Amino acid sequence: MNFFSELWIITLDAAPFLCLGLFLGALLHRYVKTEWVTPLLGRGKIRSTMIAAAIGTPLPLCSCSVVPTALAIQKKGASRGATLAFLISTPETGVDSILLTYGLLGPVLAVARPVAALLSAIMAGLMLESFPDDPAESEPDKESCCSGDSAHTAPPAVPQPLIVRVFEECRGIWQSLMMLFDEIAMWLLIGLSLSALISVMLPSDFFGGGLGTGLTGMLVAMSIGLPMYVCATASTPLALAFMAKGMSAGAALVFLLTGPATNVGTMGIVLRVLGKKGMFAYLSAIIFVSLIFGVMVDAAGLAPGVGGHSLDSHAHGGELAAKIAGPLLWALLAWRIGRKVYAPHEEAVHVASA
């Protein structure tokens, strides 16, 4: 019963910010076109790297879905640095996880998280661009991805009545929202459940005595986050649970940065696509920047378990928005996860058509 009580309380804290973030993410996905972005990612090593990092920061894509997107922009002419910067900044944060961080962990971490993600992505991209080109690497196949664009001319659009256009836009936003939610649904369920389990099972001083504070705490958080796959949204309630058990805010930030950005699968893809130099820039930038920001956050005096909220003080549990968004979030989780479990073939057809 304590587990379900904690799970519901965390849900009430997280749901309003998560729902708002997912809606904003759906708008970004719906209206930000890749053909507007990709031409900017091959112009100049420094400029393209910084643009790719800035574009990736608000996008709500996890590390499993950002890989094909990054490979696509590379094939369309993006530089090596821009590709790597996009691979780092995109999964580390998103508009949904930033709002969720603010709701659960407070404004300090909500600001530090995207800034650190942006800087680590820029650092990695510029570091990779500073290395000499590997002659063994093949050039992006610009012709194959673009050769069909000019071969067919789209027929002129037929004007539609206003009500039809409004309906189509609403349907498109809804489809984008469901696509983004499907990407994080299972991991969000795992993240919320683990957070409640940690709050019930672990003693309140589990990360006390130096295990969760200082440089040792950051290295512990990094050792958890580097090999583990967890999306930016699901990592946030986990960080809240760690802080409630004595982990410092700086160490929690290290986990928030390393967990979503790195995992064994993504490391293998980076090594294959960008080589050993890309892997070195990828890991060294994430580790260096996360440690620097962890030290800065701890120096700001944010005490363990006081990220803005903690599992013992729930500021949003009694608000109307939380009472609406909480049940809505669990209804969506049950629907979308159940849909994948009980109708996997229909889900595959749906994804393929999307």
XYZ file of C-alpha atoms in Angstrom:
354
model
C 0.000 0.000 0.000
C 2.900 2.352 0.699
C 4.207 1.635 -2.793
C 0.926 2.573 -4.469
C 0.557 5.616 -2.249
C 4.014 6.887 -3.223
C 3.362 6.046 -6.875
C 0.162 8.091 -6.873
C 1.790 11.039 -5.099
C 4.674 11.129 -7.590
C 2.158 10.902 -10.427
C 0.218 13.892 -9.119
C 3.434 15.917 -8.940
C 4.616 14.904 -12.394
C 1.464 14.638 -14.507
C 0.574 18.338 -15.112
C 4.092 19.235 -16.230
C 4.467 16.071 -18.267
C 1.156 16.580 -20.096
C 2.023 20.198 -20.898
C 5.494 19.192 -22.068
C 4.141 16.440 -24.302
C 1.670 18.851 -25.880
C 4.432 21.374 -26.625
C 6.582 18.545 -27.953
C 3.775 17.465 -30.264
C 3.562 21.002 -31.626
C 7.307 20.990 -32.286
C 7.098 17.618 -33.986
C 4.132 18.701 -36.084
C 5.329 22.088 -37.275
C 9.154 21.990 -37.279
C 10.037 20.428 -40.629
C 13.309 18.568 -41.155
C 13.730 20.159 -44.576
C 14.004 23.542 -42.846
C 16.724 22.290 -40.538
C 19.007 19.998 -42.515
C 20.400 22.677 -44.880
C 21.736 24.531 -41.831
C 23.657 21.526 -40.523
C 26.244 21.328 -43.288
C 27.330 24.962 -43.367
C 30.516 25.512 -41.403
C 31.858 23.229 -38.720
C 31.291 25.555 -35.765
C 27.998 27.015 -36.927
C 26.431 23.697 -37.855
C 27.491 22.117 -34.555
C 25.973 24.924 -32.492
C 22.754 24.904 -34.536
C 22.406 21.119 -34.196
C 22.900 21.308 -30.418
C 20.351 24.129 -30.115
C 17.798 22.312 -32.278
C 18.173 19.063 -30.373
C 17.778 20.533 -26.877
C 13.978 21.104 -26.914
C 13.082 18.075 -29.062
C 11.397 15.327 -27.012
C 13.207 12.347 -28.552
C 14.866 9.585 -26.533
C 18.174 7.970 -27.429
C 16.529 5.078 -29.296
C 14.601 7.358 -31.660
C 17.252 10.052 -32.069
C 19.712 7.638 -33.702
C 17.811 7.155 -36.998
C 17.071 10.887 -37.059
C 20.758 11.715 -36.621
C 21.741 9.217 -39.310
C 19.175 10.767 -41.641
C 20.513 14.297 -41.219
C 24.060 13.006 -41.709
C 23.072 11.424 -45.020
C 21.541 14.734 -46.053
C 24.877 16.496 -45.583
C 25.197 17.344 -41.897
C 28.772 17.627 -40.652
C 30.283 15.117 -38.241
C 30.191 17.644 -35.403
C 26.565 18.531 -36.057
C 25.577 14.858 -36.122
C 27.301 14.174 -32.794
C 25.930 17.347 -31.183
C 22.407 16.351 -32.209
C 22.955 12.836 -30.834
C 23.867 14.276 -27.418
C 21.601 17.274 -26.868
C 18.396 15.645 -28.111
C 18.066 12.677 -25.708
C 19.519 14.551 -22.701
C 16.605 16.973 -22.562
C 13.328 17.872 -24.200
C 10.597 20.365 -23.564
C 8.669 17.674 -21.682
C 11.574 16.650 -19.435
C 12.523 20.284 -18.758
C 9.022 21.058 -17.506
C 8.970 17.807 -15.545
C 12.326 18.683 -13.975
C 10.922 22.035 -12.904
C 7.868 20.391 -11.390
C 9.716 17.658 -9.496
C 13.209 19.010 -8.856
C 12.818 22.772 -8.890
C 14.060 25.680 -11.020
C 17.803 25.260 -10.388
C 18.022 21.809 -11.964
C 15.434 22.771 -14.582
C 17.837 25.454 -15.831
C 21.099 23.579 -15.262
C 19.934 20.472 -17.119
C 19.305 21.955 -20.605
C 22.265 24.347 -20.342
C 24.622 21.474 -19.504
C 23.128 19.367 -22.302
C 23.643 22.177 -24.795
C 27.240 22.810 -23.745
C 28.198 19.123 -23.691
C 26.774 18.690 -27.201
C 28.659 21.723 -28.534
C 31.880 20.620 -26.849
C 31.650 17.108 -28.286
C 30.845 18.355 -31.785
C 33.663 20.906 -31.846
C 36.092 18.374 -30.403
C 35.235 15.903 -33.160
C 35.559 18.594 -35.833
C 38.997 19.524 -34.492
C 40.270 16.015 -35.235
C 41.569 15.391 -38.763
C 39.177 13.613 -41.093
C 39.522 9.853 -41.299
C 40.036 8.964 -44.979
C 38.378 5.609 -44.346
C 35.092 7.311 -43.546
C 32.727 7.514 -46.483
C 31.086 10.746 -47.464
C 27.344 11.093 -46.877
C 25.338 9.942 -49.846
C 23.653 13.196 -50.720
C 22.388 12.021 -54.075
C 20.598 8.929 -52.849
C 18.562 10.783 -50.259
C 17.705 13.742 -52.401
C 17.656 12.381 -55.953
C 13.954 11.641 -55.853
C 12.947 15.084 -54.617
C 13.160 16.780 -57.997
C 11.914 13.820 -60.034
C 8.314 14.216 -58.944
C 6.278 17.376 -58.746
C 3.546 17.448 -56.139
C 0.086 18.132 -57.535
C -1.409 21.513 -56.642
C -3.225 21.475 -53.310
C -6.991 21.676 -53.433
C -8.355 24.328 -51.029
C -10.261 22.775 -48.134
C -13.014 24.314 -46.006
C -11.822 25.913 -42.779
C -13.486 23.340 -40.541
C -11.804 20.522 -42.462
C -8.396 22.186 -42.136
C -8.899 22.701 -38.396
C -9.925 19.064 -37.984
C -6.896 17.848 -39.948
C -4.528 19.997 -37.876
C -6.026 18.724 -34.617
C -5.742 15.152 -35.854
C -2.115 15.737 -36.861
C -1.262 17.173 -33.443
C -2.979 14.236 -31.752
C -1.028 11.738 -33.888
C 2.247 13.518 -33.038
C 1.311 13.489 -29.354
C 0.575 9.772 -29.408
C 3.779 9.019 -31.308
C 5.858 10.871 -28.709
C 3.946 9.315 -25.832
C 4.389 5.813 -27.274
C 8.168 6.334 -27.283
C 8.317 7.052 -23.563
C 5.257 5.202 -22.199
C 6.967 1.982 -21.122
C 10.018 3.799 -19.775
C 7.836 6.309 -17.966
C 5.967 3.448 -16.302
C 9.288 1.896 -15.264
C 10.637 5.232 -14.032
C 7.592 6.043 -11.925
C 7.435 2.516 -10.507
C 11.134 2.412 -9.638
C 10.863 5.824 -7.991
C 8.042 4.632 -5.768
C 9.876 1.376 -5.053
C 13.068 3.229 -4.083
C 11.131 5.537 -1.784
C 9.571 2.554 -0.001
C 12.461 0.072 0.063
C 15.585 2.170 0.643
C 16.324 3.861 3.967
C 16.195 7.632 3.999
C 19.979 7.912 4.415
C 20.928 5.285 1.817
C 23.111 7.749 -0.121
C 24.351 9.402 3.049
C 27.851 9.152 4.455
C 29.506 10.345 1.262
C 28.060 7.682 -1.048
C 25.718 10.159 -2.723
C 27.536 13.450 -2.150
C 30.661 15.113 -3.458
C 32.764 13.637 -6.238
C 32.094 10.110 -4.968
C 28.354 10.624 -5.300
C 28.774 11.962 -8.828
C 30.898 8.978 -9.839
C 28.285 6.635 -8.345
C 25.528 8.436 -10.279
C 27.642 8.302 -13.440
C 28.299 4.581 -13.030
C 24.523 4.069 -12.860
C 23.718 6.375 -15.759
C 26.408 5.655 -18.387
C 25.537 2.034 -19.311
C 21.829 2.300 -18.479
C 19.091 3.116 -20.951
C 16.567 5.532 -19.498
C 14.848 8.344 -21.360
C 15.049 11.937 -20.132
C 11.459 11.906 -18.883
C 11.728 8.615 -16.987
C 15.066 9.597 -15.418
C 13.504 12.608 -13.669
C 11.375 10.778 -11.060
C 14.342 8.455 -10.476
C 16.536 11.466 -9.696
C 13.845 12.706 -7.300
C 13.895 9.355 -5.480
C 17.706 9.369 -5.301
C 17.699 12.877 -3.827
C 15.091 11.902 -1.252
C 17.481 9.158 -0.100
C 20.409 11.532 0.410
C 21.966 11.971 -3.034
C 23.165 15.516 -3.647
C 21.550 17.655 -6.316
C 24.837 17.748 -8.236
C 25.082 13.956 -8.304
C 21.435 13.729 -9.370
C 22.186 16.147 -12.216
C 25.069 13.915 -13.328
C 22.600 11.019 -13.502
C 20.084 13.157 -15.419
C 22.733 14.013 -18.018
C 24.497 10.668 -18.433
C 21.487 8.337 -18.186
C 19.469 9.585 -21.182
C 22.467 10.477 -23.383
C 24.435 7.259 -23.109
C 23.762 3.562 -23.134
C 25.563 0.552 -24.489
C 23.511 0.467 -27.694
C 24.031 4.123 -28.570
C 27.758 3.835 -27.839
C 28.023 1.043 -30.384
C 26.247 3.110 -33.031
C 28.440 6.161 -32.363
C 31.545 3.982 -32.685
C 30.336 2.505 -35.962
C 29.175 5.754 -37.552
C 31.656 8.321 -36.196
C 34.597 6.099 -35.319
C 36.886 6.039 -32.297
C 37.359 9.802 -32.394
C 33.611 10.300 -32.285
C 33.315 7.905 -29.364
C 36.084 9.714 -27.472
C 34.478 13.120 -28.044
C 31.039 11.717 -27.168
C 31.992 10.238 -23.800
C 34.600 12.786 -22.692
C 32.334 15.797 -23.306
C 29.366 14.255 -21.482
C 31.489 13.164 -18.507
C 33.417 16.440 -18.229
C 30.433 18.774 -18.523
C 28.194 16.712 -16.236
C 30.867 16.695 -13.507
C 31.495 20.442 -13.847
C 27.794 21.247 -13.596
C 27.375 18.782 -10.745
C 30.063 20.597 -8.768
C 28.485 23.979 -9.595
C 25.020 22.873 -8.484
C 26.370 21.474 -5.212
C 28.349 24.685 -4.662
C 25.070 26.603 -4.985
C 23.972 24.948 -1.736
C 21.061 22.861 -2.967
C 20.797 20.292 -0.182
C 20.112 16.579 -0.777
C 16.420 15.859 -1.174
C 15.559 19.536 -1.702
C 15.405 19.906 -5.438
C 12.359 22.123 -5.195
C 10.128 19.260 -4.126
C 10.811 15.975 -2.430
C 8.926 12.795 -1.827
C 7.976 14.123 1.580
C 6.505 17.435 0.401
C 4.230 17.373 -2.604
C 3.291 20.852 -3.686
C 1.002 19.805 -6.511
C -0.932 16.935 -4.968
C -3.983 19.041 -4.120
C -4.231 21.146 -7.257
C -7.051 20.705 -9.745
C -4.609 20.287 -12.648
C -2.902 17.389 -10.865
C -6.225 15.701 -10.069
C -7.154 15.855 -13.743
C -3.748 15.100 -15.253
C -2.917 12.210 -12.891
C -5.791 9.908 -13.865
C -5.418 11.018 -17.490
C -1.750 10.016 -17.488
C -2.486 6.539 -16.123
C -5.374 6.094 -18.545
C -3.011 6.895 -21.433
C -0.356 4.542 -20.040
C -2.855 1.701 -19.740
C -4.224 2.352 -23.225
C -0.961 2.743 -25.131
C 1.009 0.031 -23.346
C -1.958 -2.350 -23.484
C -2.288 -1.608 -27.176
C 1.307 -2.708 -27.757
C 0.980 -5.806 -25.614
C -2.362 -7.116 -26.869
C -2.276 -5.883 -30.473
C 1.395 -5.809 -31.520
C 0.588 -6.416 -35.194
C -1.797 -3.485 -35.353
C 0.784 -1.336 -33.597
C 3.440 -2.295 -36.147
C 1.098 -1.387 -39.000
C 0.275 1.933 -37.289
C 3.971 2.816 -36.853
C 4.801 1.849 -40.415
C 1.986 3.982 -41.817
C 3.029 6.945 -39.632
